[in-house]
Short mmCIF file of C-alpha atoms and ligand atoms in Angstrom, two decimals:
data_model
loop_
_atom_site.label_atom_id
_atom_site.label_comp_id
_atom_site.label_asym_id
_atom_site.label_seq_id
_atom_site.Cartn_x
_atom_site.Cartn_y
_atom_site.Cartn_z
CA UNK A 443 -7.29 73.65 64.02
CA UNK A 444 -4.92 74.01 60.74
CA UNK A 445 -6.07 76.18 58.15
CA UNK A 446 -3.67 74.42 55.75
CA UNK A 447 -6.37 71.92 54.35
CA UNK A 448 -4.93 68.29 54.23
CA UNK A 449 -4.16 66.71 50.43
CA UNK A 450 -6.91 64.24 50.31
CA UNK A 451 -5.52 60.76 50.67
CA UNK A 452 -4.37 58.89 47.70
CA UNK A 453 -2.73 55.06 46.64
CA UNK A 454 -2.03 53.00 49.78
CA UNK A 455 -2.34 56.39 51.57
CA UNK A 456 -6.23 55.80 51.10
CA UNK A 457 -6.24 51.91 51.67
CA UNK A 458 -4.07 52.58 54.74
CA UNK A 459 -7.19 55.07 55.76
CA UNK A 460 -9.71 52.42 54.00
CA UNK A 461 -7.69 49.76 56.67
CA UNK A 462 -8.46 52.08 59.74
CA UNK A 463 -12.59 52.27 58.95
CA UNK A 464 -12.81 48.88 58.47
CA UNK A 465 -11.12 48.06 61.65
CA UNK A 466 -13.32 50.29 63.47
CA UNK A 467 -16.31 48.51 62.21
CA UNK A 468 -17.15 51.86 59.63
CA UNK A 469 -17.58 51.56 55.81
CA UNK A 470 -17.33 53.59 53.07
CA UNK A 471 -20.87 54.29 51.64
CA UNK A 472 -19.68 55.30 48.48
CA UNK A 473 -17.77 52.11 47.67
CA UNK A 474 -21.46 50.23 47.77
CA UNK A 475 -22.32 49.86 44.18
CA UNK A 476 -26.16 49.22 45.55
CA UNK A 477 -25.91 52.91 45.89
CA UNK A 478 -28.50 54.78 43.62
CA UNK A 479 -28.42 51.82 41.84
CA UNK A 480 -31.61 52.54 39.47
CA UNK A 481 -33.57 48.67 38.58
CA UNK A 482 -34.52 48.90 34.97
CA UNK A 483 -37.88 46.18 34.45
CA UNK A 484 -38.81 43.40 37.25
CA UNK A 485 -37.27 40.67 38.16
CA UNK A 486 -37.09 37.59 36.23
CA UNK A 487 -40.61 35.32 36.40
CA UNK A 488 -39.70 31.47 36.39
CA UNK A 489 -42.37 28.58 35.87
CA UNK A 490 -42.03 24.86 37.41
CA UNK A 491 -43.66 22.66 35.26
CA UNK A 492 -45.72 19.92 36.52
CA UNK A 493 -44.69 17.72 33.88
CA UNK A 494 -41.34 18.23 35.37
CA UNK A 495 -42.10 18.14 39.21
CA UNK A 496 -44.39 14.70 39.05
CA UNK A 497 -41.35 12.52 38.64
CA UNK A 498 -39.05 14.48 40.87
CA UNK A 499 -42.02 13.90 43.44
CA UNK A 500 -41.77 10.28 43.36
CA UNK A 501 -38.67 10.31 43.75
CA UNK A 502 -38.84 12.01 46.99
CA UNK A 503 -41.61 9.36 47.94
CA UNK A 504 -38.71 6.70 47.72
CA UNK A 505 -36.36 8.37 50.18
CA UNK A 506 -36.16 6.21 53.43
CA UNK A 507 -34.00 8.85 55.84
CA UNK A 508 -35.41 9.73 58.95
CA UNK A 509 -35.32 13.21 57.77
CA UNK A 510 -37.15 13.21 54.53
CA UNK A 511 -39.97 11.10 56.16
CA UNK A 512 -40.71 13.73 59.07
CA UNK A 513 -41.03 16.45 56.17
CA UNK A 514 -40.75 15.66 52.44
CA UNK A 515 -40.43 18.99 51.33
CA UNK A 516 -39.43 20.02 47.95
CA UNK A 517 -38.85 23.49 47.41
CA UNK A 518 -39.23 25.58 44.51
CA UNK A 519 -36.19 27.62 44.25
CA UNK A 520 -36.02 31.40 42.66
CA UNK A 521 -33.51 30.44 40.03
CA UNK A 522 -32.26 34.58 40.32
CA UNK A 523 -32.00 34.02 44.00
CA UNK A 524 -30.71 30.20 45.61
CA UNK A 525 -29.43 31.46 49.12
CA UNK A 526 -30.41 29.89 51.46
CA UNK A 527 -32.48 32.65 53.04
CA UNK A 528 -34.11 32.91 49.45
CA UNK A 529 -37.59 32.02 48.53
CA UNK A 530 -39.88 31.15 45.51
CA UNK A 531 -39.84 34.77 44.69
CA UNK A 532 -39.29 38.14 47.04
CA UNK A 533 -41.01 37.29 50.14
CA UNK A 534 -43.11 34.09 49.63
CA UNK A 535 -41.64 30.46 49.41
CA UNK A 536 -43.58 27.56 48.33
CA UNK A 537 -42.93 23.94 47.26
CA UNK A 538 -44.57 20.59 47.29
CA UNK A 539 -45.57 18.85 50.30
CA UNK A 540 -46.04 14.69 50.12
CA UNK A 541 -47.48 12.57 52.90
CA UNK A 542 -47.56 8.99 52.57
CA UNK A 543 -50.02 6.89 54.39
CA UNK A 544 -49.56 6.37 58.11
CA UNK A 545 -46.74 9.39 57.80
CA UNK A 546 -47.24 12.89 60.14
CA UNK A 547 -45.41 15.70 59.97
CA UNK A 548 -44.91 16.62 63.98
CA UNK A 549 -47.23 19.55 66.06
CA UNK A 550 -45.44 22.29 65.92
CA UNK A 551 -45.61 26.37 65.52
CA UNK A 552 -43.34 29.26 63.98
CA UNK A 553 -44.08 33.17 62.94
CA UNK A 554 -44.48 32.54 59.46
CA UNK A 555 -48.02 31.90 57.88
CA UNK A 556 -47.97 28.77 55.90
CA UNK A 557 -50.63 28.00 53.59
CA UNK A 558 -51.71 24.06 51.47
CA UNK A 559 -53.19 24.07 48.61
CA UNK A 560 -53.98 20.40 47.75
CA UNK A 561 -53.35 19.03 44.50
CA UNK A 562 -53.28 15.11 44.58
CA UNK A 563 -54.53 12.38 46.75
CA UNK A 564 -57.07 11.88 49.35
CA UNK A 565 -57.34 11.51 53.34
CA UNK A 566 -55.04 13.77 54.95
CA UNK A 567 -55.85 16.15 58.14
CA UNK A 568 -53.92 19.52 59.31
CA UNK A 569 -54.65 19.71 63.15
CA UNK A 570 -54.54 23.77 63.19
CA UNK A 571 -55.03 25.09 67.20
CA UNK A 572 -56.39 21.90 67.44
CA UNK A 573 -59.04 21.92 64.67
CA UNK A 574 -59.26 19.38 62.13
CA UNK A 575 -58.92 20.55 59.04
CA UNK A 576 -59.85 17.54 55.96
CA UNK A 577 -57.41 18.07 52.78
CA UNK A 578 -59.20 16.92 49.18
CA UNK A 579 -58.04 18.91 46.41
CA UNK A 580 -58.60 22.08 45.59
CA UNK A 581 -58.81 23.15 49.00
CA UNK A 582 -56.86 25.46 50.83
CA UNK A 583 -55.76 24.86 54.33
CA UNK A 584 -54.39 28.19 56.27
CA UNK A 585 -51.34 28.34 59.00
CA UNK A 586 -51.39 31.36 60.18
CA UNK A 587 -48.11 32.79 61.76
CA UNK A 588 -47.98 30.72 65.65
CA UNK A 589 -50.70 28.58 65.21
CA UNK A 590 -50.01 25.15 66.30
CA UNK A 591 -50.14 22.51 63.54
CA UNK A 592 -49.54 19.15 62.41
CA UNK A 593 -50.18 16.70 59.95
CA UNK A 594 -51.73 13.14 59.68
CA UNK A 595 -52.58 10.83 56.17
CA UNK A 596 -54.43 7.77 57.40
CA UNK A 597 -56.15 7.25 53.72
CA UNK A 598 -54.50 5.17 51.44
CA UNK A 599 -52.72 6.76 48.83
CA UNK A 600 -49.95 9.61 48.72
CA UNK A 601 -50.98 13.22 49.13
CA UNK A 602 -49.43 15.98 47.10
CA UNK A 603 -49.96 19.58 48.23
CA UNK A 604 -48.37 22.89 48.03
CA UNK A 605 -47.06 25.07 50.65
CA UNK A 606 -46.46 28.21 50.84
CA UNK A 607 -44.78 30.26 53.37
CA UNK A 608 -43.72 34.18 53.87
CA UNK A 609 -41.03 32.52 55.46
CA UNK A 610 -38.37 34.81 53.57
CA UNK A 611 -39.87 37.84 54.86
CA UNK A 612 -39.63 37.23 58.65
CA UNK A 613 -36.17 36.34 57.91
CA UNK A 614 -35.52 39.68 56.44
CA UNK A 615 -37.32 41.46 59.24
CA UNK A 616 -35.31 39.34 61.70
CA UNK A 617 -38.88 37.88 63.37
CA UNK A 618 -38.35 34.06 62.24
CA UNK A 619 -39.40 31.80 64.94
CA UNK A 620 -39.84 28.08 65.57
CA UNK A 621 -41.27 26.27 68.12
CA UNK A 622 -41.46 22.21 68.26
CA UNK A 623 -44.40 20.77 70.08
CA UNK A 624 -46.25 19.33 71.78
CA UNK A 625 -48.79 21.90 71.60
CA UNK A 626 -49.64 24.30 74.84
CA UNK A 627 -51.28 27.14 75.46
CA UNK A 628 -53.92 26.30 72.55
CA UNK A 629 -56.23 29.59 71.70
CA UNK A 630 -59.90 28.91 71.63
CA UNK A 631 -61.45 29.81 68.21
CA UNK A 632 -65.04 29.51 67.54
CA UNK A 633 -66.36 26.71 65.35
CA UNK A 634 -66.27 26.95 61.86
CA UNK A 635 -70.13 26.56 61.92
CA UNK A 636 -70.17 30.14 63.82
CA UNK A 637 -69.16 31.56 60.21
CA UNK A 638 -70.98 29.58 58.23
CA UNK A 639 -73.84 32.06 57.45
CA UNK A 640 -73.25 34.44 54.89
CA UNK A 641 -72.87 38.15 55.87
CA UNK A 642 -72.82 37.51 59.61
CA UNK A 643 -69.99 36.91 62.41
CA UNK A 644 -69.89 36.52 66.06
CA UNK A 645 -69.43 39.56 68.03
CA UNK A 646 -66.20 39.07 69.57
CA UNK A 647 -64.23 41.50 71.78
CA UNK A 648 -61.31 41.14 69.64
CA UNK A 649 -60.89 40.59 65.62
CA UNK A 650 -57.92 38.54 65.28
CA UNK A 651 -55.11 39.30 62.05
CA UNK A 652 -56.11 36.09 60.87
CA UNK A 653 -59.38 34.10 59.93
CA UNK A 654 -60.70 32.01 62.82
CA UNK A 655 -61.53 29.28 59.60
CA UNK A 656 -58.63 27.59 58.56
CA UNK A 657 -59.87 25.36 55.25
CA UNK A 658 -61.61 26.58 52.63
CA UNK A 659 -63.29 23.60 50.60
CA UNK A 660 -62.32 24.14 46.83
CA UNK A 661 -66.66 23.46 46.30
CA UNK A 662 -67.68 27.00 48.08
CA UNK A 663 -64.75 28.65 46.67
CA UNK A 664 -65.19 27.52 43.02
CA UNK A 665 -69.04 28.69 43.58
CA UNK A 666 -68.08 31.84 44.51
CA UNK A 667 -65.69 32.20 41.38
CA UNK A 668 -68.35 31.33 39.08
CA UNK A 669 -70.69 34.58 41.00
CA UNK A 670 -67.86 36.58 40.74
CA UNK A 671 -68.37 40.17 38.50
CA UNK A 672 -65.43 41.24 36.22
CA UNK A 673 -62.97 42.78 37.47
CA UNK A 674 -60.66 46.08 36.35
CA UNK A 675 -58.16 43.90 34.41
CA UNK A 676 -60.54 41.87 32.83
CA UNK A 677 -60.80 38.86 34.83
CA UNK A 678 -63.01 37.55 37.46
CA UNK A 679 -61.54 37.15 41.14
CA UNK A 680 -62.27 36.28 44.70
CA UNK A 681 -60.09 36.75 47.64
CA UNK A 682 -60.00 34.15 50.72
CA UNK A 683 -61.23 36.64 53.30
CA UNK A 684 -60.98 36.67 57.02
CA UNK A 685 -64.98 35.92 57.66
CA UNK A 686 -64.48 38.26 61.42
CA UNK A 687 -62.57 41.16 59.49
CA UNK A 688 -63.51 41.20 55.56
CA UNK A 689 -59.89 41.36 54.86
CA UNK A 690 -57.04 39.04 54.14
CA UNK A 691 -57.29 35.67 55.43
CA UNK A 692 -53.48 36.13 57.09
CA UNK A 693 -51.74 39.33 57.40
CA UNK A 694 -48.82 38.60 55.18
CA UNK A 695 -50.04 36.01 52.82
CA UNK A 696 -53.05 37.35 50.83
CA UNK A 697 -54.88 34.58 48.27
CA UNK A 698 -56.97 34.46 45.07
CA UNK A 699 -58.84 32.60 42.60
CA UNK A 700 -58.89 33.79 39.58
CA UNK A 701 -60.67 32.92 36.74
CA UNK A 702 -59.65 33.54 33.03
CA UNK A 703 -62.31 32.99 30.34
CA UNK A 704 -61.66 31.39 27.31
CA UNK A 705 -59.59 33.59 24.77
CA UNK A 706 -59.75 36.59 26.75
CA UNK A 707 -56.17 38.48 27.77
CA UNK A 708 -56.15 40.58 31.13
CA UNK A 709 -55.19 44.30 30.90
CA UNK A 710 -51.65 44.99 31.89
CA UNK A 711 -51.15 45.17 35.56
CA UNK A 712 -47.81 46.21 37.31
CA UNK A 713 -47.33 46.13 41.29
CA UNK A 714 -44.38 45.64 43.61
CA UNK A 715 -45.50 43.01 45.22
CA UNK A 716 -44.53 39.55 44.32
CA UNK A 717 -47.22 36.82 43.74
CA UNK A 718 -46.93 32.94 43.10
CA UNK A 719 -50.11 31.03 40.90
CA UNK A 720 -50.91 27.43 40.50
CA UNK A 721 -53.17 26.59 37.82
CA UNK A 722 -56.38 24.74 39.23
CA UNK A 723 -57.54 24.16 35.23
CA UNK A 724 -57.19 25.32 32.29
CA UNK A 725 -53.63 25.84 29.81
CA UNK A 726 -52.92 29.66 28.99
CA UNK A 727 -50.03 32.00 28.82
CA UNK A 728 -49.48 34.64 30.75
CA UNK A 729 -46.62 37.62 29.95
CA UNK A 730 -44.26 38.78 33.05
CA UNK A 731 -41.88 41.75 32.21
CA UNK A 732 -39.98 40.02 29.15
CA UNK A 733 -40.88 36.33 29.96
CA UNK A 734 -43.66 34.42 28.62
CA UNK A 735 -44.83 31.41 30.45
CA UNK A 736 -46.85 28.76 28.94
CA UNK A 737 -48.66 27.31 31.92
CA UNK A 738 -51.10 24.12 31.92
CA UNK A 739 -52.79 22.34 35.10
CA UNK A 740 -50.60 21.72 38.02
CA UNK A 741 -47.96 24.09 37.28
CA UNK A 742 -46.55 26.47 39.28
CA UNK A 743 -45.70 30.36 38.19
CA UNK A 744 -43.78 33.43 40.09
CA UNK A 745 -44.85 36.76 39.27
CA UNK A 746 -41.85 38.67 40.67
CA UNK A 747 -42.56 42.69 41.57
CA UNK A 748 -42.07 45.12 38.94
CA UNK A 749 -43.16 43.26 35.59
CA UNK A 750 -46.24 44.01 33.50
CA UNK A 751 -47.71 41.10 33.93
CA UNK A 752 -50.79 39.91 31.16
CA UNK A 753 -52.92 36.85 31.23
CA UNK A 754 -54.38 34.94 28.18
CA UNK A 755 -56.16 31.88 28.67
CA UNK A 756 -56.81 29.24 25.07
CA UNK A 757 -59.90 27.87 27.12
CA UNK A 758 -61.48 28.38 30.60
CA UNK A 759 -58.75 28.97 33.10
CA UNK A 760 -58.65 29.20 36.83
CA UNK A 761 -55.12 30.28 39.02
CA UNK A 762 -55.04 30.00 42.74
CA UNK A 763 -52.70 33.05 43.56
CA UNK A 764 -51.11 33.95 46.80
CA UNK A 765 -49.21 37.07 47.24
CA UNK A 766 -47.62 39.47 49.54
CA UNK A 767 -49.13 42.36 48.55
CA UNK A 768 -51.35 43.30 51.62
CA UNK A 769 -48.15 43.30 53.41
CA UNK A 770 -46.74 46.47 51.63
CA UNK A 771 -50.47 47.52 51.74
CA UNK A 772 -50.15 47.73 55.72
CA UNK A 773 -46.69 48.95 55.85
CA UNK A 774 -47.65 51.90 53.30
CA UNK A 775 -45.42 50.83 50.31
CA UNK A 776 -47.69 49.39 48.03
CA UNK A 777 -48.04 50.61 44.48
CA UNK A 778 -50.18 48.67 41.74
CA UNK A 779 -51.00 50.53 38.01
CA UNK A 780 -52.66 49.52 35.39
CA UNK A 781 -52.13 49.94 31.71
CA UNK A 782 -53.59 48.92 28.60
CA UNK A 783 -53.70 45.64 26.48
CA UNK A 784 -50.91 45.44 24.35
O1 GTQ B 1015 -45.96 21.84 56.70
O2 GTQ B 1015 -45.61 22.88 58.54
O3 GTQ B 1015 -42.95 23.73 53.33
O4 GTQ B 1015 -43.34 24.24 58.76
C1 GTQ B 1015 -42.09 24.56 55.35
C2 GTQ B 1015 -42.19 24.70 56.73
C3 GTQ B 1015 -44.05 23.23 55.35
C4 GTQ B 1015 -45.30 22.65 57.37
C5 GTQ B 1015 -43.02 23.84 54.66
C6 GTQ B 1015 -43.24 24.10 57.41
C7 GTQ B 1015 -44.18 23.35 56.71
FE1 FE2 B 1016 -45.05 24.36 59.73
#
């Protein structure tokens, strides 16, 4: 041991030193500029407008590849965030799905929950664990994380849905799996009849993460919209619940309807989750941190964590919203305020 200390290291001294941690596999955490680095506002909202996606969608329809015809995918890219690994916004990816008739997208499973939300066309089936699931629009077909699924069009026109996936959050947790088919090892679920009845469920040994019912028809929904009370920010809301568990219908991808009444602005409302919304009807415009987005039927909206987000409909408005929100709920990191109009 000296008791001379050492002059610290300076000039190609230091990247000599610098040289010697980087070789050992070490690094410097003070030469991370993600250090204490202090986020001022959310991040940036971004809106796809269906006027803009229609046409790019038939274009896709045209494409002949082998590829594009076993999934014509299109997905809607964070504009803040294009990596590959990226999403739609923090977490949640989504984009447009099209089947043509007499096209299937092969069984298969992965980790992720995947949700469709139909928007155009008529005749198309998910398979989920084996169930058939019918797709008209406005209904909501559920994925969750390893279920088996695949899909079949025998109707006669395209379909058009969207999908969403927390896809970029398994990849950040390092749990992203795939699996082709066939199918094997198919669960049993019960029948969708066995939670038809309002207010009662079979008594099961186990409650699984995710609903046993994998399609919610848009009629019951919308009926249950119109029923629904007000709610703290103003507008009216219903969650797609797991029928066994009263909570989210899959663990990481939590989903809405919300409906907006004519003229009528939300209170403020600020979480760090991220959310996605399609608009089922209705034109509005809705305020995210220092964006405003002037949405109409059809189009698609991010509502990236950390923004004050306020919605104001001109006439009767209803947004399907799916966000990851119960996610940081369960892992303890949530945090959702309110403020007032204005
Ligand atoms: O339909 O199964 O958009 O597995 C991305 C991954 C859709 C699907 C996507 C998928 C699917
Ligand atoms: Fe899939």
């Amino acid at each position: 041991m000296s008791d001379t200390p050492k002059s610290p290291p300076s000039g190609a001294q230091y990247d000599a030193v610098r040289q010697g941690w980087l070789d050992a596999h070490v690094r410097p955490l003070w030469e991370n500029p993600r250090v204490h680095k202090v986020r001022e506002g959310g991040a940036k909202a971004h809106i796809w407008k269906w006027r803009t996606l229609r046409p790019l969608v038939e274009e896709a329809m045209r494409v002949t590849s082998p590829a594009a015809v076993e999934r014509r995918v299109l997905t809607l890219v964070d504009p803040e965030n294009d990596s590959p690994s990226g999403g739609t916004t923090t977490n949640l990816t989504a984009a447009l799905q099209i089947l043509l008739p007499g096209e299937t997208a092969r069984p298969h499973r992965h980790t992720p929950n995947a949700l469709r939300f139909m928007i155009e066309g008529s005749g198309a089936v998910t398979v989920v664990d084996g169930k058939p699931c019918p797709m008209e629009p406005g209904d909501l077909v559920i994925t969750p994380g390893w279920s088996w699924h695949e899909h079949v069009h025998n109707g006669s026109e395209p379909v058009i849905w969207l999908d969403a996936l927390d896809a970029p959050f398994h990849r950040a947790i390092g749990t992203d799996v795939f699996e082709p088919g066939p199918p094997h090892d198919l669960p049993n679920h019960p029948e969708d009849a066995a939670y038809a009845v309002p207010g009662m469920a079979p008594d099961l040994n186990e409650t699984q993460a995710a609903s046993p019912v994998f399609r919610y028809p848009w009629n019951t929904a919308a009926s249950a919209l119109r029923a629904a009370p007000m709610a703290r920010d103003g507008a009216r809301r219903v969650r797609y619940v797991n029928p066994a568990s009263g909570g989210s219908a899959m663990p990481l991808l939590d989903c809405y309807l919300t409906a907006l009444d004519r003229g009528m602005r939300t209170v403020r409302f600020r979480s760090n989750g991220n959310a996605v919304c399609y608009v089922c009807a209705g034109t509005g415009t809705s305020r995210v941190g220092s964006e405003t987005l002037a949405w109409e039927p059809r189009d698609v909206f991010s509502l990236p964590h950390g923004n004050w987000i306020e919605h104001g409909a001109n006439e009767d408005a209803i947004l399907f919203v799916m966000t990851d929100r119960d996610a940081l709920r369960r892992l303890g990191l949530l945090k959702e305020e309110y403020g007032n109009a204005g």
